[in-house]
Coordinates of N, CA and C in Angstrom, one line a residue:
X1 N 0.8 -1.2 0.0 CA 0.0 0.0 0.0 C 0.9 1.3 0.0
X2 N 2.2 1.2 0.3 CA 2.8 2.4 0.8 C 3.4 2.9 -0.6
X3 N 2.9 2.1 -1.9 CA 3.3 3.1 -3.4 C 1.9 3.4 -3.6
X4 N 1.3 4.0 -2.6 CA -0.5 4.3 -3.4 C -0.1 6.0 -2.6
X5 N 1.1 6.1 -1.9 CA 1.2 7.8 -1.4 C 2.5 7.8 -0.9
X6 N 2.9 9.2 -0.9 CA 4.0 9.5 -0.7 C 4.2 9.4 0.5
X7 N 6.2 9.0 0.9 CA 6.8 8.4 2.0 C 7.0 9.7 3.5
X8 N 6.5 10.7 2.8 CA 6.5 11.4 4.1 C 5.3 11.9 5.1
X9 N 4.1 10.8 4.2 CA 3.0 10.8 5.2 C 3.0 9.1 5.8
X10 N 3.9 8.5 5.7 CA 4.1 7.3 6.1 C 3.9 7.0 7.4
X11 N 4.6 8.0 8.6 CA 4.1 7.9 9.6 C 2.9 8.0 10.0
X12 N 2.2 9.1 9.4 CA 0.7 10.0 9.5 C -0.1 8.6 9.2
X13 N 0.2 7.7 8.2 CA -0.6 7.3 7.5 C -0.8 5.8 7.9
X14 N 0.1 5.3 8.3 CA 0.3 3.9 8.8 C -0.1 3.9 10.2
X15 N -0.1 4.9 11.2 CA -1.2 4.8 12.8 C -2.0 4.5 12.5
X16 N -2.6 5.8 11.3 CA -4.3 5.3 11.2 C -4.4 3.5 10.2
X17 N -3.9 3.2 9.3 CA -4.2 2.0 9.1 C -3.8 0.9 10.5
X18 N -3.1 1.0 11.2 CA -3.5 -0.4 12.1 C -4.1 0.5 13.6
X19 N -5.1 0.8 13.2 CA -6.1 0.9 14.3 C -7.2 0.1 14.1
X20 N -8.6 0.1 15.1 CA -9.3 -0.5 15.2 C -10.6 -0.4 14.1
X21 N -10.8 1.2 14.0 CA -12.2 1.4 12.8 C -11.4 1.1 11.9
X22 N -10.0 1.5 11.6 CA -9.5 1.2 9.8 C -9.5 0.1 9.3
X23 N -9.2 -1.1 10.6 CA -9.4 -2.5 9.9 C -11.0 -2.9 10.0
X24 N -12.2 -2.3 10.4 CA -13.3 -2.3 9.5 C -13.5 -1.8 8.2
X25 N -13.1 -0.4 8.4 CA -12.8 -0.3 6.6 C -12.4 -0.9 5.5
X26 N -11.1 -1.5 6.1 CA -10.4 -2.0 4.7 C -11.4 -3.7 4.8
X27 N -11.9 -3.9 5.6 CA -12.8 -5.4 6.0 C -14.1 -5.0 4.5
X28 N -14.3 -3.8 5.4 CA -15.8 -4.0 4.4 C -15.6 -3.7 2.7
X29 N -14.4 -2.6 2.6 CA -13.6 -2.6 0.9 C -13.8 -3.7 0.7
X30 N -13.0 -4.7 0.7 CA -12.9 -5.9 0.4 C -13.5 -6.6 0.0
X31 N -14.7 -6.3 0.8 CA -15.7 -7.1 0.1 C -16.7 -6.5 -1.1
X32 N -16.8 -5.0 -1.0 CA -17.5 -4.3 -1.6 C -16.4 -4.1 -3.1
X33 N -15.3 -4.4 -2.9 CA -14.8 -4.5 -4.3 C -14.7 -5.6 -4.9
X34 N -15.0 -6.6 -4.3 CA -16.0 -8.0 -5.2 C -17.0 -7.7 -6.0
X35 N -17.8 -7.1 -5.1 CA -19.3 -7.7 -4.8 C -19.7 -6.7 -5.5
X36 N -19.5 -5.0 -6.3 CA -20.1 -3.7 -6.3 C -19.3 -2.9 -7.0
X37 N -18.9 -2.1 -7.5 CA -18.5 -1.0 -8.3 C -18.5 0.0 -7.6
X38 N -17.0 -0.1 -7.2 CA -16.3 1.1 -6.2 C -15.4 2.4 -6.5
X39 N -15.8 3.7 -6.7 CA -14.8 4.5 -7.2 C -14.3 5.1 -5.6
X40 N -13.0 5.6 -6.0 CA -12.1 5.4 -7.4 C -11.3 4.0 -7.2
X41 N -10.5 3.6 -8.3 CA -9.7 2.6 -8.0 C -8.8 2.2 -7.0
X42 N -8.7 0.7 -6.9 CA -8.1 0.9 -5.2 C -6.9 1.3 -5.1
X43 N -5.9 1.8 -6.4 CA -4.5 2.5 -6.6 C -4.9 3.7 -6.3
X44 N -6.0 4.6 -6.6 CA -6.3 6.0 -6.3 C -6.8 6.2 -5.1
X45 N -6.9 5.4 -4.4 CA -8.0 5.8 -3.4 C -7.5 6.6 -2.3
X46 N -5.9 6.6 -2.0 CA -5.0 7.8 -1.6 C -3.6 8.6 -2.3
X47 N -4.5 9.1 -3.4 CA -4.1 9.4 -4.6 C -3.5 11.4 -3.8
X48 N -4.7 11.8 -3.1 CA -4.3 13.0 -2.7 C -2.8 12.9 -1.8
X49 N -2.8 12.3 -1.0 CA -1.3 12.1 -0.2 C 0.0 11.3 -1.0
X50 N -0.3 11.1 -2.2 CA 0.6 10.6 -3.2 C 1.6 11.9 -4.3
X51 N 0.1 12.6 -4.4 CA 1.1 14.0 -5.4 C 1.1 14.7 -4.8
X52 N 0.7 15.2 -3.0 CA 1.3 15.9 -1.9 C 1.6 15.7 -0.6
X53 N 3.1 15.6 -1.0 CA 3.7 15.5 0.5 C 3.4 16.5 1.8
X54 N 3.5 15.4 2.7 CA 2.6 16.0 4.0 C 3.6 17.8 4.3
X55 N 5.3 17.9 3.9 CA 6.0 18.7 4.4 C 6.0 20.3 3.0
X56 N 5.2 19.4 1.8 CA 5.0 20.7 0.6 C 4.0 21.0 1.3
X57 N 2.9 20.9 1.7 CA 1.5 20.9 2.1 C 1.0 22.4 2.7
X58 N 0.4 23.3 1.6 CA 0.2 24.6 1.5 C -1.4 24.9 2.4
X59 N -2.2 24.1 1.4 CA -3.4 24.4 1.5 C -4.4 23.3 1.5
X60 N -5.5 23.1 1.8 CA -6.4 21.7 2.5 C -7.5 22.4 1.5
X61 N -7.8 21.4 0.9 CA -9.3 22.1 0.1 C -10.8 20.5 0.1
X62 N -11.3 20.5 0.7 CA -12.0 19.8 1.4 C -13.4 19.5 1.0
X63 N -13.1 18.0 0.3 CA -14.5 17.8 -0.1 C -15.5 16.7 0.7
X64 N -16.1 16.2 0.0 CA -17.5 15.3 1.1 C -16.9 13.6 0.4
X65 N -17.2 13.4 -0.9 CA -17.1 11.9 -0.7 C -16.4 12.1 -2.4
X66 N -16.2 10.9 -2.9 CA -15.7 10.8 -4.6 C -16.5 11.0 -5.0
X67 N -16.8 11.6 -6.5 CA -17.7 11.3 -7.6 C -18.1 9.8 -8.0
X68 N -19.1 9.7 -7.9 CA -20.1 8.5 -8.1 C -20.2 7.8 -9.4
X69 N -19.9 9.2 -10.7 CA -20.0 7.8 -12.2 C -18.8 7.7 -12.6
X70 N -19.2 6.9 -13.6 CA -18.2 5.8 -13.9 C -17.0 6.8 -14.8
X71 N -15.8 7.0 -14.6 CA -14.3 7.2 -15.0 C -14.6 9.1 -14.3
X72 N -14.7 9.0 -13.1 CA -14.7 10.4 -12.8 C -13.9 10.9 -11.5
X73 N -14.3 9.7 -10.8 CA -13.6 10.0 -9.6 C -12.1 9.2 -9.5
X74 N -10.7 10.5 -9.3 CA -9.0 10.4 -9.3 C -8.8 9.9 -7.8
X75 N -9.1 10.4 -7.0 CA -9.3 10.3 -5.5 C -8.2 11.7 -4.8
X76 N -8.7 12.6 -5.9 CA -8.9 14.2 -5.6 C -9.9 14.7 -5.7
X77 N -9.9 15.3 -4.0 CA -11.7 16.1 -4.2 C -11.6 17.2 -5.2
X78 N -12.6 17.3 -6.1 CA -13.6 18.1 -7.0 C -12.8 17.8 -8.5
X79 N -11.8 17.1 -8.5 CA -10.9 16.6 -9.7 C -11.1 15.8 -10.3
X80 N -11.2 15.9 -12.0 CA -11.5 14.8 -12.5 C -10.8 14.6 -13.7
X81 N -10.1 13.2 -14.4 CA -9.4 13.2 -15.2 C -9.2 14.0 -16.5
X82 N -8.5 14.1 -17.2 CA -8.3 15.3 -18.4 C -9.5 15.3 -19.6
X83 N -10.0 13.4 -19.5 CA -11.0 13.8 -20.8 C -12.3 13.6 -20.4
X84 N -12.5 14.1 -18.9 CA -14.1 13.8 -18.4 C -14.9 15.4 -18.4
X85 N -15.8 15.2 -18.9 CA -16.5 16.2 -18.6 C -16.1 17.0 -17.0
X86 N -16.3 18.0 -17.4 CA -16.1 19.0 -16.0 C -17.5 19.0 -15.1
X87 N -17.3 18.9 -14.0 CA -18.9 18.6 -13.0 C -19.5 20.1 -13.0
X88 N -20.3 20.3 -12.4 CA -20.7 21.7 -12.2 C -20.4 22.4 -10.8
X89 N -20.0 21.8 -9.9 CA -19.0 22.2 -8.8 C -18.2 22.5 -9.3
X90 N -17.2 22.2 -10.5 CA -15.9 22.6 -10.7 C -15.7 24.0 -11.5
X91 N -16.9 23.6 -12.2 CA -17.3 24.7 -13.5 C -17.2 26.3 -12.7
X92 N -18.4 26.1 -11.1 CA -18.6 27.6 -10.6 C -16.9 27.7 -9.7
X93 N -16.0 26.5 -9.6 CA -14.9 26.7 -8.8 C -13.8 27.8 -10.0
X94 N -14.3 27.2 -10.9 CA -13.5 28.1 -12.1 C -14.1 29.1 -12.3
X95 N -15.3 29.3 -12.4 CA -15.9 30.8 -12.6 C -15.6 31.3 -11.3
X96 N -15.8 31.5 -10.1 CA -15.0 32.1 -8.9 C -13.4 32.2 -9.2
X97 N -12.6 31.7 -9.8 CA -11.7 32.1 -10.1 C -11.2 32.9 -11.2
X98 N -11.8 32.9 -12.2 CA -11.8 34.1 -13.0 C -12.6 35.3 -12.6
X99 N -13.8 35.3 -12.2 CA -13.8 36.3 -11.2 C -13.3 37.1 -10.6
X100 N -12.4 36.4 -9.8 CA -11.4 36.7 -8.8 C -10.2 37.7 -9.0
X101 N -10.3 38.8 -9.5 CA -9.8 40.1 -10.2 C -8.0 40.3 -9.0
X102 N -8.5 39.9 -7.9 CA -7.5 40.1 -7.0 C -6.1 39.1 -7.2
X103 N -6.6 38.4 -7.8 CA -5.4 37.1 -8.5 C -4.5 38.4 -9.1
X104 N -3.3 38.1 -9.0 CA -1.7 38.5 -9.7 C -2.3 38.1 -10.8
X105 N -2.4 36.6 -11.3 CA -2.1 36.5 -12.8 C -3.6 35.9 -12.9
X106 N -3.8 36.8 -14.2 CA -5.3 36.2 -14.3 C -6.1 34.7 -15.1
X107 N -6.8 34.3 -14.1 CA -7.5 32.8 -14.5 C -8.2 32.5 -15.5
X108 N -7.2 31.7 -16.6 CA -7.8 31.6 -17.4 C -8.7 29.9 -17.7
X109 N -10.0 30.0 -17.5 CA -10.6 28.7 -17.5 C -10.3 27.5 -18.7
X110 N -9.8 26.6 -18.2 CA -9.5 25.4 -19.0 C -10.6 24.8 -19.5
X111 N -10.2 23.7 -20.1 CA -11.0 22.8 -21.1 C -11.7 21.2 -20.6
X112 N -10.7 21.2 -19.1 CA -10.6 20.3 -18.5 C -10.7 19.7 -16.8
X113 N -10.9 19.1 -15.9 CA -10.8 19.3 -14.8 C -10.0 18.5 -14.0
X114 N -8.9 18.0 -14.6 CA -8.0 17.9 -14.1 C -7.2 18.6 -13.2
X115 N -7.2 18.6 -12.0 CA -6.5 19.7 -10.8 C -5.4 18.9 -10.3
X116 N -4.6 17.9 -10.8 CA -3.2 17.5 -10.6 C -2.3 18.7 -10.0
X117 N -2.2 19.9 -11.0 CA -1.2 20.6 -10.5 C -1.5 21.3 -9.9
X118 N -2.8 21.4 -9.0 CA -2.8 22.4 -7.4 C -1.8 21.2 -6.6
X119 N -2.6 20.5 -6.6 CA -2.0 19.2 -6.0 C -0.4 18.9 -6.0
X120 N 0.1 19.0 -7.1 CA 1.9 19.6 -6.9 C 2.3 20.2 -6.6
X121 N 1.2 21.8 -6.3 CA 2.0 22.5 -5.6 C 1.8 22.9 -4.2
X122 N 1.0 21.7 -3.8 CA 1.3 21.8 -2.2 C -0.8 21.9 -1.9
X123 N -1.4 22.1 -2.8 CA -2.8 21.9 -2.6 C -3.4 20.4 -2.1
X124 N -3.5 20.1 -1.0 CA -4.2 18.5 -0.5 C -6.0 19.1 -1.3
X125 N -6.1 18.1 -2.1 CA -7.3 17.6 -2.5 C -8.0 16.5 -1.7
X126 N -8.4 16.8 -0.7 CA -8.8 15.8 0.4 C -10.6 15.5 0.3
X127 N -11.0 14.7 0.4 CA -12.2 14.1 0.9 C -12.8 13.4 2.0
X128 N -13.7 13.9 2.8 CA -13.7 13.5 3.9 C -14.0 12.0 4.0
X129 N -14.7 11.6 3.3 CA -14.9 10.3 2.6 C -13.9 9.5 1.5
X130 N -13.6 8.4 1.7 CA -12.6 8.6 0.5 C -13.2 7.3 -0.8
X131 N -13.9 6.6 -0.5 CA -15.0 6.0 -1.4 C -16.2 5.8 -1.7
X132 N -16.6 5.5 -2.5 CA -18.0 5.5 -2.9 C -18.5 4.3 -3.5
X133 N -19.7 3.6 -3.7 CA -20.8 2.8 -4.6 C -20.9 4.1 -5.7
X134 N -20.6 2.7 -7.0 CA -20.8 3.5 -8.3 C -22.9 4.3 -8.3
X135 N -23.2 5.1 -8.5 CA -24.4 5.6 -8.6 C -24.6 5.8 -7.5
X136 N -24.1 5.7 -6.2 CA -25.2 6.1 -5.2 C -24.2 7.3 -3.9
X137 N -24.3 8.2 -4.1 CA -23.3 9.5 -3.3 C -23.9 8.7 -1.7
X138 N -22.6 9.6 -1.2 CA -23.1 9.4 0.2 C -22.6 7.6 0.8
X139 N -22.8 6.6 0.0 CA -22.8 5.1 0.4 C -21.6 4.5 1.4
X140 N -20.6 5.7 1.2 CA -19.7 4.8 2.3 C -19.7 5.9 3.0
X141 N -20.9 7.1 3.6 CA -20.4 7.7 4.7 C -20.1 7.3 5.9
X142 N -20.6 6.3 6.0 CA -20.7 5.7 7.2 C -20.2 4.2 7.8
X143 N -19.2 4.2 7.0 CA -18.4 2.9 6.9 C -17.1 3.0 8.1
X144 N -16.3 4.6 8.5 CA -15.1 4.8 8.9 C -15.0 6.4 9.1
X145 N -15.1 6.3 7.2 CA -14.1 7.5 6.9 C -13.6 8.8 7.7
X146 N -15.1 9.0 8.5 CA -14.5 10.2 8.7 C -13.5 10.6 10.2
X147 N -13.3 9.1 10.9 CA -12.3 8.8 12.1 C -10.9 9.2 11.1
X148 N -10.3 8.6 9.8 CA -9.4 8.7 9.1 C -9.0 10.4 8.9
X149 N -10.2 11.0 8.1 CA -10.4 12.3 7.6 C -9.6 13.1 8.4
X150 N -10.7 12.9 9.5 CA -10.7 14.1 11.1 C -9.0 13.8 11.5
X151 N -8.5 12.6 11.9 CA -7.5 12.9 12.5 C -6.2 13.2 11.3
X152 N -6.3 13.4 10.0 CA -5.5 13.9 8.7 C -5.6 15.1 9.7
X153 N -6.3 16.0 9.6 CA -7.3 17.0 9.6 C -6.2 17.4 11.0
X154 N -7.0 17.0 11.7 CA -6.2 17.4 13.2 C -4.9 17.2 13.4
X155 N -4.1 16.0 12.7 CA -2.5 15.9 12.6 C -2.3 17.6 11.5
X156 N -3.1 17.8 10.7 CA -2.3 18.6 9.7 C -1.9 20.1 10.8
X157 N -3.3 20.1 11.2 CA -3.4 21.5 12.3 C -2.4 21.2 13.2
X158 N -2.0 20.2 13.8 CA -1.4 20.2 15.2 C -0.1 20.4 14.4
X159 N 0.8 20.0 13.5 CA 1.9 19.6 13.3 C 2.6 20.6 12.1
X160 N 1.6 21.3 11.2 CA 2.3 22.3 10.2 C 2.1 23.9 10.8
X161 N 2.5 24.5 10.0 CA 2.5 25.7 10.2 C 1.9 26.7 9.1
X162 N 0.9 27.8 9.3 CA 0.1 28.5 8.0 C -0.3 27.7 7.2
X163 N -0.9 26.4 7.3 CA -1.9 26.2 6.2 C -3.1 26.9 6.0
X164 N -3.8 26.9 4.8 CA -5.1 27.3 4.6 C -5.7 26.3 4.3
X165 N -7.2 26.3 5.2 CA -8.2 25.4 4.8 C -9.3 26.1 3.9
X166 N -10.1 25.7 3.3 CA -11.2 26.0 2.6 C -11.9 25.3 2.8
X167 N -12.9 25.3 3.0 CA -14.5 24.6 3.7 C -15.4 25.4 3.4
X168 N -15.8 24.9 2.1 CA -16.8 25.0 1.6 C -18.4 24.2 1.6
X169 N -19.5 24.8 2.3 CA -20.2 23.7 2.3 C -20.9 23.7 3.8
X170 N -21.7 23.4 4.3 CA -21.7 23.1 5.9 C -21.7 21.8 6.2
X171 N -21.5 20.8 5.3 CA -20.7 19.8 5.9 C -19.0 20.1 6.2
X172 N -18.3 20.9 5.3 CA -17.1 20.9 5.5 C -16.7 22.0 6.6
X173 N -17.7 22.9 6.6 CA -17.7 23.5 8.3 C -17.8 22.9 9.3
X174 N -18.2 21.8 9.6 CA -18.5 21.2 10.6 C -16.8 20.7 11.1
X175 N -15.9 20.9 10.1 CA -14.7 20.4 10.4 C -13.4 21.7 11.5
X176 N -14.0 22.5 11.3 CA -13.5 24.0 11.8 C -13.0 23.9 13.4
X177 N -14.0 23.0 14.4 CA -13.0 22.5 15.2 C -12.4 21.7 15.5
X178 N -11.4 21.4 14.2 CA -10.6 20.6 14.4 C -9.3 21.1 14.0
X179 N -9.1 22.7 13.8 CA -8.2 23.2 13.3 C -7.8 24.4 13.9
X180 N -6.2 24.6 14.4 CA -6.2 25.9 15.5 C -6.1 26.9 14.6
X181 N -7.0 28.2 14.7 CA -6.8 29.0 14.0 C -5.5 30.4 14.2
X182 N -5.4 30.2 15.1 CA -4.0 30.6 15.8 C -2.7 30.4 14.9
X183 N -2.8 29.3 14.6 CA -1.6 28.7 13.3 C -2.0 28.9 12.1
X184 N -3.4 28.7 11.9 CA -3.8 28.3 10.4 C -4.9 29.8 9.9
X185 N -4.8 29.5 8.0 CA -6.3 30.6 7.8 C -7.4 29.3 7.6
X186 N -8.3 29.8 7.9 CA -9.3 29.0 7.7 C -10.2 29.7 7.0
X187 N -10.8 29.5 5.7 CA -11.9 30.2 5.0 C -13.2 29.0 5.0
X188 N -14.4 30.1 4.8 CA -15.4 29.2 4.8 C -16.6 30.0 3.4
X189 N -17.0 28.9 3.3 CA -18.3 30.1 2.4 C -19.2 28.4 1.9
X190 N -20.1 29.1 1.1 CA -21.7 28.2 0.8 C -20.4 27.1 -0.6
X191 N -21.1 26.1 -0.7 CA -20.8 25.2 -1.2 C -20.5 26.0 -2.9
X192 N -19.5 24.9 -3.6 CA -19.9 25.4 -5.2 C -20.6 24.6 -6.1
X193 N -21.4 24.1 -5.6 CA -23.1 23.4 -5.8 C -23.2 24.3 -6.7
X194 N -24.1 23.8 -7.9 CA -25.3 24.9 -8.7 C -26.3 25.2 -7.7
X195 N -26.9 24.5 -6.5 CA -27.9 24.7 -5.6 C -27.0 25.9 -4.6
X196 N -26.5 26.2 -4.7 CA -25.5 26.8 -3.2 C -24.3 27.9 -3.4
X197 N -24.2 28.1 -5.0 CA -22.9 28.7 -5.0 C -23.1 30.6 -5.0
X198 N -24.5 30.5 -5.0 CA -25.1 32.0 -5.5 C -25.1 32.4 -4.2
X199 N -25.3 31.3 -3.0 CA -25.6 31.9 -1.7 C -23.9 32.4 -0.6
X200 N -23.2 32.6 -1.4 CA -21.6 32.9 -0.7 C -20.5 32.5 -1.2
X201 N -20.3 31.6 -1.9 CA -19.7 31.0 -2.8 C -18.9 32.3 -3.9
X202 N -19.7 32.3 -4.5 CA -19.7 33.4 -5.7 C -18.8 34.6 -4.9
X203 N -18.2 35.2 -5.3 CA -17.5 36.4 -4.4 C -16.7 36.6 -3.3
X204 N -16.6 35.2 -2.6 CA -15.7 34.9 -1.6 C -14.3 35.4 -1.9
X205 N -13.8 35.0 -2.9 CA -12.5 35.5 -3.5 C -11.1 34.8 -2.3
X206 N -11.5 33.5 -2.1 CA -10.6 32.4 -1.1 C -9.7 32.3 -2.0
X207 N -9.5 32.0 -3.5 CA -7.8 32.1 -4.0 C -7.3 33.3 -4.2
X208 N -8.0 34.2 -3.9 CA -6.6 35.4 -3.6 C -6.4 35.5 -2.1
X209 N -7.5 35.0 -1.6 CA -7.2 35.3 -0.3 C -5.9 34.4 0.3
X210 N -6.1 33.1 -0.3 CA -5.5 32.2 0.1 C -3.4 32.7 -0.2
X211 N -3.4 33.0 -1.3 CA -2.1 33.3 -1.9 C -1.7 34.8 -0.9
X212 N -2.4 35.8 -0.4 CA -2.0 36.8 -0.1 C -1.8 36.1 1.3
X213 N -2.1 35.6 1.8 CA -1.8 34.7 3.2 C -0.1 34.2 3.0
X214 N -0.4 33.1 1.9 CA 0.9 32.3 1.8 C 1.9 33.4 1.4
X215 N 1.9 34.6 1.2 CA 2.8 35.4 0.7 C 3.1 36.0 2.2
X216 N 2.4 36.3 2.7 CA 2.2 37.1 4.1 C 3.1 36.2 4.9
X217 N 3.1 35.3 4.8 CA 3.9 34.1 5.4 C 5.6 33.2 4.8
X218 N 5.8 34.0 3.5 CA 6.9 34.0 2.7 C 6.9 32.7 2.4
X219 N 5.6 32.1 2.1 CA 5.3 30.9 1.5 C 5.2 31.1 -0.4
X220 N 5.8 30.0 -1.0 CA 5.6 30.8 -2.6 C 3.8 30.4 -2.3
X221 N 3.2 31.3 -3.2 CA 1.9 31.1 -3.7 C 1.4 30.3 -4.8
X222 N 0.0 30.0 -5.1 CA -0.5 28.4 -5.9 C -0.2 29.4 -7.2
X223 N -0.1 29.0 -8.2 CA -0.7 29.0 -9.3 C -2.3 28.0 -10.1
X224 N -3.0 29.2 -9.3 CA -4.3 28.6 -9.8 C -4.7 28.4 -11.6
X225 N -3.8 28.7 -12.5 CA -3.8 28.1 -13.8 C -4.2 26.7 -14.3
X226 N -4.3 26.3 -15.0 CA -4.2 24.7 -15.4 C -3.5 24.4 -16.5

């Protein structure tokens, strides 16, 4: 398992697999990847701690579970391979960033939703959830995941320095105390749902916010490009 993510969340990552809920998890995988059509694949399924090391680790951007159809979900939240259709979460994540006038260099919307290279540059694409039943969202909330999530979550806060969270959503607010804000920025706003993005979403302006932080902190800044 230890070439499915990079070696410097090894420690982080190997407590939580030999504890007590994770070997339910990996119990009930097992059987659900017989038996059912599981995204994403079980090479991806810690795909976000693979293209970011826990010590590049800028910014936490925080989703709920994988994408549900079939060739969509990387096992990076809101990301999806180069020749899939773009979701509509991703679509208003791109319109908020061209938007976003306060950006240095300005966002020009891609063709594709592929977000690999936030993720190289220190962006964790994390899910609080990290699998799914093909068609049915939600199906493994309540398998584990979010004992795994929460203490990423809480190791990240206890142990780095100036990360930015984004929590989008009020499921992903519910995560807020798990993070010292004393160390960290923490942004929040309404989900980027087509149901939800009109209500705070829209105008937040979290990637400039986010970069004028990591500058403020002589951290280099993302290039939100693609």
């Amino acid at each position: 398992m230890s070439s499915y993510y990079h070696e410097s969340w090894k420690d982080v990552l190997e407590k939580e697999f030999s504890s007590n809920y994770f070997h339910t998890i990996a119990n009930h995988l097992k059987n659900e990847y017989k038996h059912q059509t599981i995204f994403p694949k079980k090479e991806d399924v810690f795909r976000a701690f693979l293209l970011t090391p826990i010590n590049k680790t800028k910014v936490v951007i925080l989703g709920q579970d994988p994408y549900h159809g079939i060739g969509q979900a990387m096992g990076l939240s809101f990301s999806v391979p180069q020749n899939e259709k773009i979701p509509p979460s991703l679509k208003n994540i791109y319109k908020e960033l061209a938007n976003d006038k306060e950006l240095l260099s300005e966002f020009k919307i891609p063709g594709h939703g592929n977000l690999e290279s936030w993720a190289n540059q220190g962006v964790l694409l994390l899910n609080a959830v990290l699998t799914v039943r093909a068609n049915q969202p939600g199906s493994h909330k309540d398998i584990g995941w979010h004992f795994f999530s929460d203490n990423v979550i809480s190791h990240l806060s206890a142990n780095c320095n100036n990360l930015v969270f984004l929590l989008w959503g009020n499921f992903a607010k519910t995560k807020i105390k798990l993070i010292d804000h004393n160390k960290h920025l923490v942004l929040t706003a309404a989900h980027p749902s087509p149901f939800s993005a009109s209500n705070g979403f829209f105008g937040c302006k979290h990637f400039s916010k986010t970069n004028k932080y990591l500058k403020l902190n002589k951290i280099s800044e993302i290039n939100w490009n693609l």
